[in-house]
CSV table of C-alpha atoms in Angstrom, one decimal:
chain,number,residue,atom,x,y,z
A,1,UNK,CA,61.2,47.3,2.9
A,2,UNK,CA,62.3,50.8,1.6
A,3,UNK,CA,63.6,48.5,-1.9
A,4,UNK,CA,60.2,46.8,-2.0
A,5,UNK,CA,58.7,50.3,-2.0
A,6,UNK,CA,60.5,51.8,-4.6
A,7,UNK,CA,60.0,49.1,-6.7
A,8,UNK,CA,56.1,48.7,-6.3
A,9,UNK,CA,55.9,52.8,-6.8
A,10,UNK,CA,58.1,52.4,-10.2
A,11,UNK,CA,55.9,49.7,-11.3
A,12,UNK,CA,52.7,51.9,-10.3
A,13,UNK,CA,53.9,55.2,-12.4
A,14,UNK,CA,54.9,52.7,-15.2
A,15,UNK,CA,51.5,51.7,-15.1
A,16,UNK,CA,50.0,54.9,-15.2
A,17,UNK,CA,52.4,55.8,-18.2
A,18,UNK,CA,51.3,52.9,-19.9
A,19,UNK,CA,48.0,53.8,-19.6
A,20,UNK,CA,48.3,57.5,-20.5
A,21,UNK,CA,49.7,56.4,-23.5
A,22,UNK,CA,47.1,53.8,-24.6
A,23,UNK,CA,44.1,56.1,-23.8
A,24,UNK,CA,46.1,58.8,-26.1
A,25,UNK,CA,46.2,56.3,-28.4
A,26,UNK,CA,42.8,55.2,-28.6
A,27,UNK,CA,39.6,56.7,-30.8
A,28,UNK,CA,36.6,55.9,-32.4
A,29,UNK,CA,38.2,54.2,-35.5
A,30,UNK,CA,40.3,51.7,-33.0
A,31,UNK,CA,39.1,48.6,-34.9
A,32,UNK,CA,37.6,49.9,-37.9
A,33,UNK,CA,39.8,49.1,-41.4
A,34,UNK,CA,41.3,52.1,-42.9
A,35,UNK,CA,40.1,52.3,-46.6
A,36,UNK,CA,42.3,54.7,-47.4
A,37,UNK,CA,45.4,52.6,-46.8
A,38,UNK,CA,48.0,52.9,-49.9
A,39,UNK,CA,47.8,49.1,-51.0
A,40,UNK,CA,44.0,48.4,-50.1
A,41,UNK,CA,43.4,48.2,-53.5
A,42,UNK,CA,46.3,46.0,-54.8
A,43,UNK,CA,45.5,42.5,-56.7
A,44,UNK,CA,44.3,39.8,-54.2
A,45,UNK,CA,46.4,38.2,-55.7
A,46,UNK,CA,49.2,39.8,-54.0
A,47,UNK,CA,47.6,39.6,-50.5
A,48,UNK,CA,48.9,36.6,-49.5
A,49,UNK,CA,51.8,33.9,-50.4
A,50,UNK,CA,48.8,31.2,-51.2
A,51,UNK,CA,47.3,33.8,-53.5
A,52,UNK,CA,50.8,33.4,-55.3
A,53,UNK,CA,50.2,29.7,-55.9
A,54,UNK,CA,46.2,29.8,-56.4
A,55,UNK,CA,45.4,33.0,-57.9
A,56,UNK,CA,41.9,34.1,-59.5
A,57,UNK,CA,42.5,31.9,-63.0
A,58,UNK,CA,43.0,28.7,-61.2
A,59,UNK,CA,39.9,29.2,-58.7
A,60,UNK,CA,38.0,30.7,-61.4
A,61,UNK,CA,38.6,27.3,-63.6
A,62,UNK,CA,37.6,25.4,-60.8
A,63,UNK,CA,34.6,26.8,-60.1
A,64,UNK,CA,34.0,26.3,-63.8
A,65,UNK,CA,34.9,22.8,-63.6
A,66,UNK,CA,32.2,22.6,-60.5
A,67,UNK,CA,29.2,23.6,-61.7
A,68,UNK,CA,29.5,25.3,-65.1
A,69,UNK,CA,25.8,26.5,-65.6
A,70,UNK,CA,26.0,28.1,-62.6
A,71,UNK,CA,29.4,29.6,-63.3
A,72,UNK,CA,27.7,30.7,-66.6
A,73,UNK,CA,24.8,32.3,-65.1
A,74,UNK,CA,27.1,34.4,-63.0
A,75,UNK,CA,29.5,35.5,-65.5
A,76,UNK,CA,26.1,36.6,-67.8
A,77,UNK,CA,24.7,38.3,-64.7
A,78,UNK,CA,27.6,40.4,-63.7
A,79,UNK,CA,28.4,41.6,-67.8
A,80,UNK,CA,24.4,42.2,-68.0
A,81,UNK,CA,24.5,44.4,-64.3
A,82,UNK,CA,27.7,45.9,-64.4
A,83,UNK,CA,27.8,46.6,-68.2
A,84,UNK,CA,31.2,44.2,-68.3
A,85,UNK,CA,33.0,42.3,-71.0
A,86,UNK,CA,33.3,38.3,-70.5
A,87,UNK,CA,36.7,39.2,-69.8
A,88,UNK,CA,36.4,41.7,-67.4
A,89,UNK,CA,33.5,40.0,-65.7
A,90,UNK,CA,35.4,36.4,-65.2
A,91,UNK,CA,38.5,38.9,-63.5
A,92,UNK,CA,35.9,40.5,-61.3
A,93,UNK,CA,34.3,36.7,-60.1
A,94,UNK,CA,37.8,35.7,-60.3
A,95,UNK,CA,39.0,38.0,-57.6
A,96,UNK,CA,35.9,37.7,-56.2
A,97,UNK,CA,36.3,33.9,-55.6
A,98,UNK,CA,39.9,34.3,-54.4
A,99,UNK,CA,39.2,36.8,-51.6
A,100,UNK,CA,35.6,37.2,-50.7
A,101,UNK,CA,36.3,39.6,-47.5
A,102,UNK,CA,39.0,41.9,-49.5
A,103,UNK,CA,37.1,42.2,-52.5
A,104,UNK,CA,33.9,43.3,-50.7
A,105,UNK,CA,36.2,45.8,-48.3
A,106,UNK,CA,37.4,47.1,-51.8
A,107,UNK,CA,34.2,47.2,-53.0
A,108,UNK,CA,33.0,49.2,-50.4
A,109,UNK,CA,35.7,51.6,-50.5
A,110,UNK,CA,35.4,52.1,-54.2
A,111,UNK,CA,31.9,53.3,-54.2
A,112,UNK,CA,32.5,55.2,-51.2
A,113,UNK,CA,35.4,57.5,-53.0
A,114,UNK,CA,33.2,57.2,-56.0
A,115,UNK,CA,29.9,59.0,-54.2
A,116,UNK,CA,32.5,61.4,-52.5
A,117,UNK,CA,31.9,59.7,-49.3
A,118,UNK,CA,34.6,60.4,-46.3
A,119,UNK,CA,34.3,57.3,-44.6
A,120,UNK,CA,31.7,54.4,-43.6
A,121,UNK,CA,29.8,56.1,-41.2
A,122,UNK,CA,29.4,59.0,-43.2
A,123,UNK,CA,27.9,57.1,-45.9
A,124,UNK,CA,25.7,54.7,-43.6
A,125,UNK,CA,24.0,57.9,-42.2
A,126,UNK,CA,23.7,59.4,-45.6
A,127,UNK,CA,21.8,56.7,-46.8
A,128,UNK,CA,19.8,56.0,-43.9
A,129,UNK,CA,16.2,56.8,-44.1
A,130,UNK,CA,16.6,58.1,-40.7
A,131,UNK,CA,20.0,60.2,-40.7
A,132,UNK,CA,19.8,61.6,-37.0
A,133,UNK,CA,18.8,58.4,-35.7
A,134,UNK,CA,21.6,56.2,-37.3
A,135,UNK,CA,24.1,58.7,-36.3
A,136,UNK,CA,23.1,58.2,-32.9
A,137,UNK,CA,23.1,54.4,-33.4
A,138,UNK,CA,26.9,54.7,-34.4
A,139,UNK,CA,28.0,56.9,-31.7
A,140,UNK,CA,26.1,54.7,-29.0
A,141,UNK,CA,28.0,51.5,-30.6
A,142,UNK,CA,31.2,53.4,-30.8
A,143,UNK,CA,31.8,54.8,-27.4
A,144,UNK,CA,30.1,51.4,-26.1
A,145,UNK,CA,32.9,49.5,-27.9
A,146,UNK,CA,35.4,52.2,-26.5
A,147,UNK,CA,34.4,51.7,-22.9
A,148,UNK,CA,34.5,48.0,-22.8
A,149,UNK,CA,37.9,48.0,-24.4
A,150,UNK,CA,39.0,50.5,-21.8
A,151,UNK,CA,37.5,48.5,-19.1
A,152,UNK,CA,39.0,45.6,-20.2
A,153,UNK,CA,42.6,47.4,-20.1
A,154,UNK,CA,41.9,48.5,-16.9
A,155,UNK,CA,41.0,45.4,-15.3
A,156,UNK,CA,44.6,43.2,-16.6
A,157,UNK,CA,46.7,46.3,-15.8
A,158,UNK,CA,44.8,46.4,-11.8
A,159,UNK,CA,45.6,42.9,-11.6
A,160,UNK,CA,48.8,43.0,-12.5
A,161,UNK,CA,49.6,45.9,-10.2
A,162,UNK,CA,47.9,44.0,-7.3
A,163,UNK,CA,49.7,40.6,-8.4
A,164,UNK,CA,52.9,42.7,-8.3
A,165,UNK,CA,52.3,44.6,-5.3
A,166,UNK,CA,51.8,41.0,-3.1
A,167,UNK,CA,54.2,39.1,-5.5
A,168,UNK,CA,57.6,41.9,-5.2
A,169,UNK,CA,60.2,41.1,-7.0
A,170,UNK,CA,63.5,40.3,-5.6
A,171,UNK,CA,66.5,40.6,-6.8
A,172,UNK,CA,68.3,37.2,-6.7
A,173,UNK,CA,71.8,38.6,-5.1
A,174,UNK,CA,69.2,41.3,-2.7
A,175,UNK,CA,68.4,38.0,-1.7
A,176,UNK,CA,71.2,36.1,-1.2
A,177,UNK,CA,72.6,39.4,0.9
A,178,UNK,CA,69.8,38.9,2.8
A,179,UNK,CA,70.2,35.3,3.5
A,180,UNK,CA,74.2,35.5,4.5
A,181,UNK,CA,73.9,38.3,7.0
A,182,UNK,CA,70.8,36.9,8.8
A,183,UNK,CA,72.4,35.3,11.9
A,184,UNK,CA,69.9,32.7,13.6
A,185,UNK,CA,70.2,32.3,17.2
A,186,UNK,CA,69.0,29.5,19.0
């Protein structure tokens, strides 16, 4: 009994570490992407080991292929709006086409550093027609977010404290000592 103790109390104040440690851990920016990552900005090329094989020529001459007055109209759009050569314009829709996700993170990030921008948030309330209100928006979302996740950690790790408290474990040679030295009397 005095073994089962010690064990359910070392598993208890490994719990509590654990959970010290992961509420240390935690913050606002939990799941937000760091833009400020050395590497976000690499080729998408580079991203990935099908990006190696397929890169933005190949998709970009496939798209051609596709539907080429549309591919057209693109390439004459972004030179016209983002004062581009051909060149640099078929690169851009090229990346564009290869990693839709990256290139709009990178995107972002870009014209954040280029307005002198700190992060997301600060540029979201920046631009907001109602800054105060937008802020608030943020910090409900964030701390909303940060509560769930916590509940959720709390929950598994108080199940698994409960499994283990009903559930001991026992040592298989505890329990072979056990078994030999029990006499049964009938």
């Amino acid at each position: 009994s005095i073994c089962s103790n010690i064990g359910t109390m070392t598993r208890i104040k490994l719990f509590l570490l654990i959970v010290s440690v992961l509420s240390m851990l935690s913050s606002n920016d939990a799941f937000i992407v760091n833009t400020n990552v050395v590497g976000l900005h690499q080729s998408p090329v580079l991203s990935s080991r099908l990006n190696m094989v397929v890169g933005p020529a190949q998709v970009l001459a496939l798209e051609r292929m596709k539907n080429p007055k549309q591919f057209e109209k693109t390439i004459q759009n972004l030179m016209k709006t983002k004062k581009l050569s051909r060149k640099q314009a078929e690169k851009r829709y090229g990346d564009f086409l290869v990693d839709p996700d990256g290139f709009a993170l990178r995107a972002a990030a870009d014209e954040r550093k280029e307005k002198g921008y700190k992060d997301w948030k600060e540029q979201a309330i920046a631009k907001s027609k109602d800054p105060v209100a937008t802020k608030k928006r943020i910090d409900d979302f964030q701390k909303a977010g940060q509560l769930k996740g916590t509940a959720v950690i709390f929950f598994f790790a108080t199940a698994a404290i409960y499994y283990s408290s009903q559930n001991p474990y026992v040592p298989p040679r505890l329990l072979q000592e056990v078994v030999t030295t029990t006499q049964f009397v009938f």
